[in-house]
PDB file of C-alpha atoms in Angstrom:
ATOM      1  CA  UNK A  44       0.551 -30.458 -76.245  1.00  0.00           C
ATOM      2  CA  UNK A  45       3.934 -29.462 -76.170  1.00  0.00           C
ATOM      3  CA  UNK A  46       5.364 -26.261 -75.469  1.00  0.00           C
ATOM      4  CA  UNK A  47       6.189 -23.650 -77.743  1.00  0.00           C
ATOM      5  CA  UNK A  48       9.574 -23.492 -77.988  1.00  0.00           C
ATOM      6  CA  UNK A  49      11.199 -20.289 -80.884  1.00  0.00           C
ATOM      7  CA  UNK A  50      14.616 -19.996 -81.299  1.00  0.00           C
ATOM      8  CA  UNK A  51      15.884 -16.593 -82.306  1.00  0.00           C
ATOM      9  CA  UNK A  52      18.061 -13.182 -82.012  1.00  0.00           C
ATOM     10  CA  UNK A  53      16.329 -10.138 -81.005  1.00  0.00           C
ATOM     11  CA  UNK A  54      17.093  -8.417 -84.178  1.00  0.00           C
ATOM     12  CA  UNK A  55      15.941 -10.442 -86.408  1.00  0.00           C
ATOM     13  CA  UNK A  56      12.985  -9.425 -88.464  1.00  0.00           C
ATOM     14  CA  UNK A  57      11.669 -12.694 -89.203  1.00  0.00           C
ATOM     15  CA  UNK A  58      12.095 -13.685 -85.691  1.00  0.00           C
ATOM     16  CA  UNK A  59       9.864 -10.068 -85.126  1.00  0.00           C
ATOM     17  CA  UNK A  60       7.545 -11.357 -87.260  1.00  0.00           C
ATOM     18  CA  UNK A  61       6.996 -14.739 -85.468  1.00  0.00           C
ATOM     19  CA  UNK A  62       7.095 -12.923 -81.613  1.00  0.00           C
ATOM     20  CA  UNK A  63       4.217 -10.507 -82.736  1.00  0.00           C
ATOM     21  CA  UNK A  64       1.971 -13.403 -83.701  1.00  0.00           C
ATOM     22  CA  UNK A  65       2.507 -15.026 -80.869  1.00  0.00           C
ATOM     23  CA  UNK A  66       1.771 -11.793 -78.999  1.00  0.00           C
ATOM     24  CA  UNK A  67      -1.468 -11.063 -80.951  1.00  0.00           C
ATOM     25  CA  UNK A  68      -2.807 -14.971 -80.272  1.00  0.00           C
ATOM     26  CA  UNK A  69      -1.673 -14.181 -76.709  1.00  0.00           C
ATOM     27  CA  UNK A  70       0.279 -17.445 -76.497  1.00  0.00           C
ATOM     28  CA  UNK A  71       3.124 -18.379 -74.108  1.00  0.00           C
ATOM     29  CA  UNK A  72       6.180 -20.063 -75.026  1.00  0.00           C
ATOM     30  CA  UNK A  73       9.534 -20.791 -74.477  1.00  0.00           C
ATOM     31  CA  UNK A  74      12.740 -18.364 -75.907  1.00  0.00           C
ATOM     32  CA  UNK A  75      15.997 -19.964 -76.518  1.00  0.00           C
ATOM     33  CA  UNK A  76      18.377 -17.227 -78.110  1.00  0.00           C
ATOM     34  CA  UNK A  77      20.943 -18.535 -81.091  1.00  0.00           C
ATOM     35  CA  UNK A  78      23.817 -16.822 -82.307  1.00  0.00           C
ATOM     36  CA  UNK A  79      23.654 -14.412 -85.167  1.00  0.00           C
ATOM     37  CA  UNK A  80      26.111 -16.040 -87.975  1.00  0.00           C
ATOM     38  CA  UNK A  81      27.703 -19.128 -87.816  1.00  0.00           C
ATOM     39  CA  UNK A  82      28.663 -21.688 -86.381  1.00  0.00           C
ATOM     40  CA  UNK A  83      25.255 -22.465 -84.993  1.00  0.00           C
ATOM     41  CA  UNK A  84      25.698 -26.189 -83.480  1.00  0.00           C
ATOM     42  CA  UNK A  85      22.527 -26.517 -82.288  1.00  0.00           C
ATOM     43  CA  UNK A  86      20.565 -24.976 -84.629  1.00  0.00           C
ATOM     44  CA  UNK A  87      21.855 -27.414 -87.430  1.00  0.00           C
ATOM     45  CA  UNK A  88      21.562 -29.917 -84.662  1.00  0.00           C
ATOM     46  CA  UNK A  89      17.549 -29.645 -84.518  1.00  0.00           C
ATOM     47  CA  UNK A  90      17.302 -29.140 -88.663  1.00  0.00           C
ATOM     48  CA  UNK A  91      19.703 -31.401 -90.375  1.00  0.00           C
ATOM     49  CA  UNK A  92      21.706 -28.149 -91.799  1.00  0.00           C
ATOM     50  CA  UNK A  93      18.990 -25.248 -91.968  1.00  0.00           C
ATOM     51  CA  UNK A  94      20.387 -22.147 -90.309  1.00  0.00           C
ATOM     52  CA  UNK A  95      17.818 -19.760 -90.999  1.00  0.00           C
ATOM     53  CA  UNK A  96      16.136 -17.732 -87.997  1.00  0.00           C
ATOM     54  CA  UNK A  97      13.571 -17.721 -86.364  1.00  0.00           C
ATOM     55  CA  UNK A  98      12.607 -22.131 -85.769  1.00  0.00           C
ATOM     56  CA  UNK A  99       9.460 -23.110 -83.843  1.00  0.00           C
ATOM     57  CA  UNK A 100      10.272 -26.432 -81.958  1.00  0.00           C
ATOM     58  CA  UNK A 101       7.238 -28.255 -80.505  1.00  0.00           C
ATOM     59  CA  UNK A 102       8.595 -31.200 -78.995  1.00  0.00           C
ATOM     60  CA  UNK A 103      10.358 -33.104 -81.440  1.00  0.00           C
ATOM     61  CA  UNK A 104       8.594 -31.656 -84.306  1.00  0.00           C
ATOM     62  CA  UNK A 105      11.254 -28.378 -86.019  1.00  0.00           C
ATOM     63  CA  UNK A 106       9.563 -25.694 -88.076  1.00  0.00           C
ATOM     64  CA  UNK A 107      11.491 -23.919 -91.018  1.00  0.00           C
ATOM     65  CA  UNK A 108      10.081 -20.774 -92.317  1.00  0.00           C
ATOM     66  CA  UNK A 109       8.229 -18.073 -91.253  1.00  0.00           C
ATOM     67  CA  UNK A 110       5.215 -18.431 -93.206  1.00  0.00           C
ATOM     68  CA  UNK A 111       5.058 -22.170 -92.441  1.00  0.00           C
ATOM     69  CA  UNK A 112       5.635 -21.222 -88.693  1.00  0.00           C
ATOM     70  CA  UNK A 113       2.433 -18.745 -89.016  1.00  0.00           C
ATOM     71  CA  UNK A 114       0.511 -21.747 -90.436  1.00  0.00           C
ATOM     72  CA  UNK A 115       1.709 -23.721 -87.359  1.00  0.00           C
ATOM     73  CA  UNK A 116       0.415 -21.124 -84.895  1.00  0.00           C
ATOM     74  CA  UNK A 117      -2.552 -20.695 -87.039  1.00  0.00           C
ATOM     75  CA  UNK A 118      -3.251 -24.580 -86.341  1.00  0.00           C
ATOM     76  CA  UNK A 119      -2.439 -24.597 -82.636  1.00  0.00           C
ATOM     77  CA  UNK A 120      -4.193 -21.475 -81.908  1.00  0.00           C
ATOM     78  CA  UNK A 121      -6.885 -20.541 -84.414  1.00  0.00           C
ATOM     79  CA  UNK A 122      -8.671 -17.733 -83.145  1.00  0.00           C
ATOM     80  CA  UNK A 123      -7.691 -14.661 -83.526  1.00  0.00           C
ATOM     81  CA  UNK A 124      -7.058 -15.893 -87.327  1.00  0.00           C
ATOM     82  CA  UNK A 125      -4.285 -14.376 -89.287  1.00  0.00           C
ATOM     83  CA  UNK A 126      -6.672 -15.882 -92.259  1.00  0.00           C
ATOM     84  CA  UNK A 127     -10.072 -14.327 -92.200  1.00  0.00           C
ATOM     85  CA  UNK A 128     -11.997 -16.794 -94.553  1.00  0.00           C
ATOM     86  CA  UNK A 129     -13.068 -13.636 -96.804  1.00  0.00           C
ATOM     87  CA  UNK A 130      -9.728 -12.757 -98.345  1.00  0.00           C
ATOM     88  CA  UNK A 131      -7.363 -15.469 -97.436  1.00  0.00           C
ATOM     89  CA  UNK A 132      -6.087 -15.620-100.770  1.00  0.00           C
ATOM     90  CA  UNK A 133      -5.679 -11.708-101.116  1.00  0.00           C
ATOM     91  CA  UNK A 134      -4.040 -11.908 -97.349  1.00  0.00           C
ATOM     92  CA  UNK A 135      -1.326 -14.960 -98.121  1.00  0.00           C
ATOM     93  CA  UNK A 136      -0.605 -12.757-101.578  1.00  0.00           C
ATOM     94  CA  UNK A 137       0.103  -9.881 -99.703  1.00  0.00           C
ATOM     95  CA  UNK A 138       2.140 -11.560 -97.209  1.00  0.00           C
ATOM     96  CA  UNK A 139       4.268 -13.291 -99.974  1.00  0.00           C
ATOM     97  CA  UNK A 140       4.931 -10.098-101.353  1.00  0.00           C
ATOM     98  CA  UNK A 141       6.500  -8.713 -97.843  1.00  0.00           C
ATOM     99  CA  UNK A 142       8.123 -11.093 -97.372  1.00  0.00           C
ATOM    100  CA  UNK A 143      10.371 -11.191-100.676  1.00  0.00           C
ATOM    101  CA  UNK A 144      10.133  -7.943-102.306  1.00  0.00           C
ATOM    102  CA  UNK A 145       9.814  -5.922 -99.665  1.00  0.00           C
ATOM    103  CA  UNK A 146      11.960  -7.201 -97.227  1.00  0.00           C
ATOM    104  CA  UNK A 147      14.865  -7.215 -99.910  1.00  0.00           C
ATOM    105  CA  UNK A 148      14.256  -3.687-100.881  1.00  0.00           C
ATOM    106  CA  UNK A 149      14.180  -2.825 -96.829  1.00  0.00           C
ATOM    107  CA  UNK A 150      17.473  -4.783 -96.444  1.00  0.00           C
ATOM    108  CA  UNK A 151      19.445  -3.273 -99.819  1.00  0.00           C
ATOM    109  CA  UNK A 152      18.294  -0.248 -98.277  1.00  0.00           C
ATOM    110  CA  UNK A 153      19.232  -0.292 -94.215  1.00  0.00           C
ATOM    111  CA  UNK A 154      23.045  -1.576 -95.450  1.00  0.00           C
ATOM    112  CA  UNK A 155      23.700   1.441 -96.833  1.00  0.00           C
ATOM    113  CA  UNK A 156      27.236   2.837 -95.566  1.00  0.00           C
ATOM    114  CA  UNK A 157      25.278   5.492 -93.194  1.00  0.00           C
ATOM    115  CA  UNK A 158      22.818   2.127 -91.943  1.00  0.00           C
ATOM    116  CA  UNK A 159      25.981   0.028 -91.439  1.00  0.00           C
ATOM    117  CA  UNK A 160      27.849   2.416 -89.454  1.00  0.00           C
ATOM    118  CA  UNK A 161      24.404   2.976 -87.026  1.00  0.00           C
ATOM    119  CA  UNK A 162      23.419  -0.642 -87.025  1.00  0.00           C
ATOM    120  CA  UNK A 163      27.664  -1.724 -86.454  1.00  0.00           C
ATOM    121  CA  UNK A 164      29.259   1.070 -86.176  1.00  0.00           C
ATOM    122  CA  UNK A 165      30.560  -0.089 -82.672  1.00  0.00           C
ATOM    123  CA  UNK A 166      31.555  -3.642 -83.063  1.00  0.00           C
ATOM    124  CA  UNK A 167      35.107  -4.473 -83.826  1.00  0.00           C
ATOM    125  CA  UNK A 168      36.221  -4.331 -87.481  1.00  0.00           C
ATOM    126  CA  UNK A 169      36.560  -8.108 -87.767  1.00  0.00           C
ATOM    127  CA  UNK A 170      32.785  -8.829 -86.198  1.00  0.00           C
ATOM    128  CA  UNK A 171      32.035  -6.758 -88.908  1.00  0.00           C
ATOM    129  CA  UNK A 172      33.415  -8.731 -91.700  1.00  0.00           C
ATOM    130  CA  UNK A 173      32.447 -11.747 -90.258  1.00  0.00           C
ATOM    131  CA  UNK A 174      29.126 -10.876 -90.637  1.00  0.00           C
ATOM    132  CA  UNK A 175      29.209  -9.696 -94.090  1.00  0.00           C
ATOM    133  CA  UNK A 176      30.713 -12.734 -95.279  1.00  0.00           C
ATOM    134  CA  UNK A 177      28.125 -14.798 -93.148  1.00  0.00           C
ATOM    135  CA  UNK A 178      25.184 -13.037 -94.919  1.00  0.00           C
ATOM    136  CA  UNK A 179      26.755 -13.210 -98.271  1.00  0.00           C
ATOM    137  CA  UNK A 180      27.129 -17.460 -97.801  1.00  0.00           C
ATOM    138  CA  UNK A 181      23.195 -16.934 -96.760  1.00  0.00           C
ATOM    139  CA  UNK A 182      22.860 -15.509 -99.751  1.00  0.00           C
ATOM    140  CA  UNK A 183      24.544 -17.825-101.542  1.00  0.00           C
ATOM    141  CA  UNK A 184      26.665 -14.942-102.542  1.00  0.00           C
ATOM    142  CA  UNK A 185      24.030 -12.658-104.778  1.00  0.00           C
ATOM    143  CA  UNK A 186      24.403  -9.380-104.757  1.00  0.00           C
ATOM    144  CA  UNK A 187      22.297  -7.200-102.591  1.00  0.00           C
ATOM    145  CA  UNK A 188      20.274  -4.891-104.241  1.00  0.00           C
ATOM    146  CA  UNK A 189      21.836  -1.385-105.086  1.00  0.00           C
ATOM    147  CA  UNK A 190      20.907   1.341-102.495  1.00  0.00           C
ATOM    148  CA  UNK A 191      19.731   3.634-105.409  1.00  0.00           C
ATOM    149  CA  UNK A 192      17.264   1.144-106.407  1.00  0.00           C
ATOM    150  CA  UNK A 193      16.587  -0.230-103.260  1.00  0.00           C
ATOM    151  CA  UNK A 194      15.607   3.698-102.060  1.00  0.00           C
ATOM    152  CA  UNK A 195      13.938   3.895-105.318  1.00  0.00           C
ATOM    153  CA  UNK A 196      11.735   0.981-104.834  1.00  0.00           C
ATOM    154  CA  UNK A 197      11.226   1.365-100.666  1.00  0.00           C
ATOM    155  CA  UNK A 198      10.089   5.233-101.472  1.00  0.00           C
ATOM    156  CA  UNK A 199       7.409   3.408-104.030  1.00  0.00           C
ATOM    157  CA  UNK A 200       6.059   0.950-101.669  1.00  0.00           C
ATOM    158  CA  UNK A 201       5.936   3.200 -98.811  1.00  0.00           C
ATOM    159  CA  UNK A 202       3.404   5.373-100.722  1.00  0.00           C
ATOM    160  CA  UNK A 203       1.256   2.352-101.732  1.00  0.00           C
ATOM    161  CA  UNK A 204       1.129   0.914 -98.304  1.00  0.00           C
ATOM    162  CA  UNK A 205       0.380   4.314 -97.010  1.00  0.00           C
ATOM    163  CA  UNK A 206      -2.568   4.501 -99.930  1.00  0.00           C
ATOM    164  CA  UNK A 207      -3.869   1.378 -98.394  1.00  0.00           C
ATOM    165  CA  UNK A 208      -4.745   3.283 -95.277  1.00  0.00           C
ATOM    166  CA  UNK A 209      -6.073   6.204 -96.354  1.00  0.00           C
ATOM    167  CA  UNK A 210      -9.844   4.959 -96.023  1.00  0.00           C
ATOM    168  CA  UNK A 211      -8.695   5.142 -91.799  1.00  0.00           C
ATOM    169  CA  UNK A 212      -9.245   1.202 -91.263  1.00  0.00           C
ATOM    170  CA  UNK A 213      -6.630   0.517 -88.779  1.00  0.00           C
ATOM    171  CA  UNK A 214      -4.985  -2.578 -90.525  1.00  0.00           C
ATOM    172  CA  UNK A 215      -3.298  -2.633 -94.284  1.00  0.00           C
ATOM    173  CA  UNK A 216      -7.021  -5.431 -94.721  1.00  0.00           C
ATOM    174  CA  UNK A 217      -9.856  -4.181 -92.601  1.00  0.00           C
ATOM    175  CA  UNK A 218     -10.202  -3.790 -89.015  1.00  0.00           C
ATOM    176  CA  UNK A 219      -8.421  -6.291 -87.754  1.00  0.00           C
ATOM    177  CA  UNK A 220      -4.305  -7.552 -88.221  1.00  0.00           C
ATOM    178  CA  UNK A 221      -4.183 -10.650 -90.881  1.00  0.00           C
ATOM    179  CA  UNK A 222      -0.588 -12.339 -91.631  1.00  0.00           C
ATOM    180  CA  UNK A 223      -0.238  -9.357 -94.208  1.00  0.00           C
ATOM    181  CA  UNK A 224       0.339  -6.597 -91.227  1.00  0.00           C
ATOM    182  CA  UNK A 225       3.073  -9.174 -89.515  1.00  0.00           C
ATOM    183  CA  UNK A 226       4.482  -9.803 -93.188  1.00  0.00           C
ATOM    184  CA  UNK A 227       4.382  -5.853 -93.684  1.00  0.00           C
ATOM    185  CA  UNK A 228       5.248  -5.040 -90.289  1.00  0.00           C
ATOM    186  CA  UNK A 229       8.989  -6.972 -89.839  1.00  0.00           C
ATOM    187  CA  UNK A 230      10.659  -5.117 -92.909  1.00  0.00           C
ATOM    188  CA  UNK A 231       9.483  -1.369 -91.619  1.00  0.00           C
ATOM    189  CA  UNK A 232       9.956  -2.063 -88.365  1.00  0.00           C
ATOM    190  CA  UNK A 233      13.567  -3.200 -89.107  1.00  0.00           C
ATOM    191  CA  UNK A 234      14.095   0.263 -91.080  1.00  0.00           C
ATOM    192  CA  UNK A 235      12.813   2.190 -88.056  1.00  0.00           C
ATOM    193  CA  UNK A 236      15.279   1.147 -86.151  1.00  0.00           C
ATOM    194  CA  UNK A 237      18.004   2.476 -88.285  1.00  0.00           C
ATOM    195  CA  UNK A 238      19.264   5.831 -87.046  1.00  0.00           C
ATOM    196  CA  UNK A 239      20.029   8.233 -89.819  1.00  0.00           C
ATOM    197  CA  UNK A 240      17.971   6.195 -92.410  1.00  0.00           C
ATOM    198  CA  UNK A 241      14.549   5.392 -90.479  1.00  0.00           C
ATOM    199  CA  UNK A 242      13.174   9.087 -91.869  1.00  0.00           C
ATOM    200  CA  UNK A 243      12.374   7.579 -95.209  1.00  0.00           C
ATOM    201  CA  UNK A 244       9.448   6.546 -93.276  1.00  0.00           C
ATOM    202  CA  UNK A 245       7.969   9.848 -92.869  1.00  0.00           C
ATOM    203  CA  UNK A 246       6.451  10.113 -95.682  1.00  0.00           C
ATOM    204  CA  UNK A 247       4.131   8.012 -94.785  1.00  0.00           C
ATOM    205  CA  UNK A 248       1.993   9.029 -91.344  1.00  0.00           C
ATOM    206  CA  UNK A 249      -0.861   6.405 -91.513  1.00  0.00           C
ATOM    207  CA  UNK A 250       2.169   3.999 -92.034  1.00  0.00           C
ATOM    208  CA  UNK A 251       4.038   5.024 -88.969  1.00  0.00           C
ATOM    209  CA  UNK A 252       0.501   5.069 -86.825  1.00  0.00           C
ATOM    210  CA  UNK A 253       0.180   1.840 -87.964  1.00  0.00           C
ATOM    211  CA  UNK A 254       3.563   0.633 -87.105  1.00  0.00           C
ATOM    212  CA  UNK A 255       3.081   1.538 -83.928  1.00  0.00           C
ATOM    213  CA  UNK A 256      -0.156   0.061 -83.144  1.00  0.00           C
ATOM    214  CA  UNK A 257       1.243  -3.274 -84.369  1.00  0.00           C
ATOM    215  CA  UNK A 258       3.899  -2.888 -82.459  1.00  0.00           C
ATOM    216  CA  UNK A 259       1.857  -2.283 -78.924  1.00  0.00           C
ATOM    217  CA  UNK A 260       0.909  -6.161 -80.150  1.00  0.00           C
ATOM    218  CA  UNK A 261       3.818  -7.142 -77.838  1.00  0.00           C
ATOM    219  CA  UNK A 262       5.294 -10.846 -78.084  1.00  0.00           C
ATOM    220  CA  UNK A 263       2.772 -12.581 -75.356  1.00  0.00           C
ATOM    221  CA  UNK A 264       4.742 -14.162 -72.412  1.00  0.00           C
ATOM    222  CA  UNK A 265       8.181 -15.706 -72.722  1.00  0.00           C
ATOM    223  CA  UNK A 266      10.274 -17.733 -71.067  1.00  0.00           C
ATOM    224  CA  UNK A 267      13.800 -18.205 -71.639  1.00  0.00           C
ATOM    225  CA  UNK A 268      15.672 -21.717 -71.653  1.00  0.00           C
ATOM    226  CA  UNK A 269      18.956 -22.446 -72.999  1.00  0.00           C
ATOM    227  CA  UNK A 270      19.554 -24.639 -76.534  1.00  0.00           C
ATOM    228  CA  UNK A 271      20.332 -27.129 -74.033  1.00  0.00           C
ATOM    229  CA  UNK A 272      17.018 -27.898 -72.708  1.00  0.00           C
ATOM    230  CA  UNK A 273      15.572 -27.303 -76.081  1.00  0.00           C
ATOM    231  CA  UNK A 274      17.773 -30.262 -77.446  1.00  0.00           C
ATOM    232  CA  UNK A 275      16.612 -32.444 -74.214  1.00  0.00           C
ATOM    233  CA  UNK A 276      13.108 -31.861 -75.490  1.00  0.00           C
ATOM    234  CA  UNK A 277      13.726 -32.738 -78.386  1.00  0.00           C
ATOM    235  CA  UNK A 278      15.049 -36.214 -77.520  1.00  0.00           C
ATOM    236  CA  UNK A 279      12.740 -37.264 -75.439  1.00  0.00           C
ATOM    237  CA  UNK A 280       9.874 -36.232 -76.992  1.00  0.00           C
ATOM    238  CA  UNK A 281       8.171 -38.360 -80.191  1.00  0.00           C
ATOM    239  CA  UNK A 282       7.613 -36.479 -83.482  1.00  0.00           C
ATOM    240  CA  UNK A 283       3.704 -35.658 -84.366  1.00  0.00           C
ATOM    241  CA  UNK A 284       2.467 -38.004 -87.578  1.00  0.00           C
ATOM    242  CA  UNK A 285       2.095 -36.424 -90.679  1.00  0.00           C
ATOM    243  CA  UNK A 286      -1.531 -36.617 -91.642  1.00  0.00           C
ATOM    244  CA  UNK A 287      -1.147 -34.998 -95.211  1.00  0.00           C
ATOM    245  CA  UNK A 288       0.504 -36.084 -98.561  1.00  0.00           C
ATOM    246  CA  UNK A 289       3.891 -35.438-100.067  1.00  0.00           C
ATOM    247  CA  UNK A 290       3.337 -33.119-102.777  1.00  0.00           C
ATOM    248  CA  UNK A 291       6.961 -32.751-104.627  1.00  0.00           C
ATOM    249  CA  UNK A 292       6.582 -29.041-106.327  1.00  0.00           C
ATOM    250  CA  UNK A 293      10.395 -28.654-105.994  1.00  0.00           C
ATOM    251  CA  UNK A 294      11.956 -31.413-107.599  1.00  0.00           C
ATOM    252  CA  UNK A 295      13.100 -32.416-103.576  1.00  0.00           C
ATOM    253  CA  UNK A 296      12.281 -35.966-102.852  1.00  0.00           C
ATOM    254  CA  UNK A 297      10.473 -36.254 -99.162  1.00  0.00           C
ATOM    255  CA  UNK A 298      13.360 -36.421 -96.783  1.00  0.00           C
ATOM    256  CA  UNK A 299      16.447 -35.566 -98.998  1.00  0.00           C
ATOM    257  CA  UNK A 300      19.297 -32.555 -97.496  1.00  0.00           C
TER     258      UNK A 300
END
């Protein structure tokens, strides 16, 4: 099979997500770093116009998504299972739910003025903007949630997360990490790492343990190639047949940009 091939920034929490799994399913692969904002020529290159981070390439087959991505993995390397067959629904709930909600809260609440200046506070005032104005286009120019609410909300979760623990299992589901813990995991670990704002997290101790025993996880073995190489792979490589029907939930017709 072909290699494993995730393209990504370091900061990314999604791409966090994705590096953790492949960590816990001890899986080596290939790194190919992409640019932050756009223009991102060979990212668009691979998906026909998605610029979303992180992408799993596997040959000539291009993966969207993080939760599709973990069902990739999931296929390719199935033990240990981010779906233990007991509460698969309960874990793929969960992670939906981390994944939205609380990874909105966690981001209307790290861009804060006092988050901004830790997290930028060094780059040039026009890397800045550029940014801003990247993430709004993402956004498709929404407003981010307020920081009142989003502080609000984050203080909320925290405590029910950190109720989820209190019985001393070391995972949010039982004793061993599901697809939940990387869905929970990429939105707190992205507010510890915001100086001046990261102590919202104290409030919650079996959280934090947590945190860090996911993050001992580590991201397996990597190897970096350049976008380069992973568009030579691409090329030459033939795209795996799709075994499974079209179901159109979406109103998207199989194949349409």
């Amino acid at each position: 099979m072909s290699d494993l091939i995730l393209h990504h920034y370091p900061t990314s929490p999604f791409a966090e997500k994705i590096r953790l799994i492949l960590g816990h399913k001890q899986l080596a692969w290939k790194s190919v770093l992409i640019p932050v904002i756009m223009p991102k020529p060979d990212v668009v290159a691979l998906t026909g116009g998605y610029r979303r981070t992180p992408l799993l390439q596997i040959g000539a087959d291009v993966y969207c998504d993080s939760a599709l991505i973990a069902d990739v993995l999931e296929r390719h390397a199935p033990t240990p299972s981010l779906f233990p067959h007991d509460s698969a629904g309960l874990v793929r709930t969960l992670a939906q739910w981390a994944d939205s909600t609380l990874f909105w809260t966690a981001i209307g609440y790290a861009f804060q003025p006092a988050g901004m200046q830790a997290m930028f506070g060094k780059l040039p005032p026009e890397h800045l903007q550029a940014f801003g104005a990247d993430r709004a286009a993402m956004r498709g120019n929404a407003p981010r949630m307020a920081v009142a609410e989003a502080t609000a909300s984050l203080t909320e979760y925290l405590d029910r997360l950190e109720n989820m623990l209190e019985d001393g299992k070391p995972y949010l589901l039982g004793a061993l990490p599901t697809l939940a813990d990387f869905s929970v995991y990429h939105p707190v670990w992205y507010v510890s790492r915001v100086q001046g704002l990261s102590a919202i997290l104290d409030r919650a101790p079996k959280l934090l343990t947590w945190l860090g025993r996911m993050t001992e996880i580590g991201h397996g073995t990597a190897e970096k190639i350049s976008s380069t190489d992973a568009l030579d792979i691409c090329r030459s490589s033939t795209a795996r047949e799709v075994d499974a029907p079209f179901i159109d939930l979406h109103g998207i017709a199989l194949g349409e940009r």
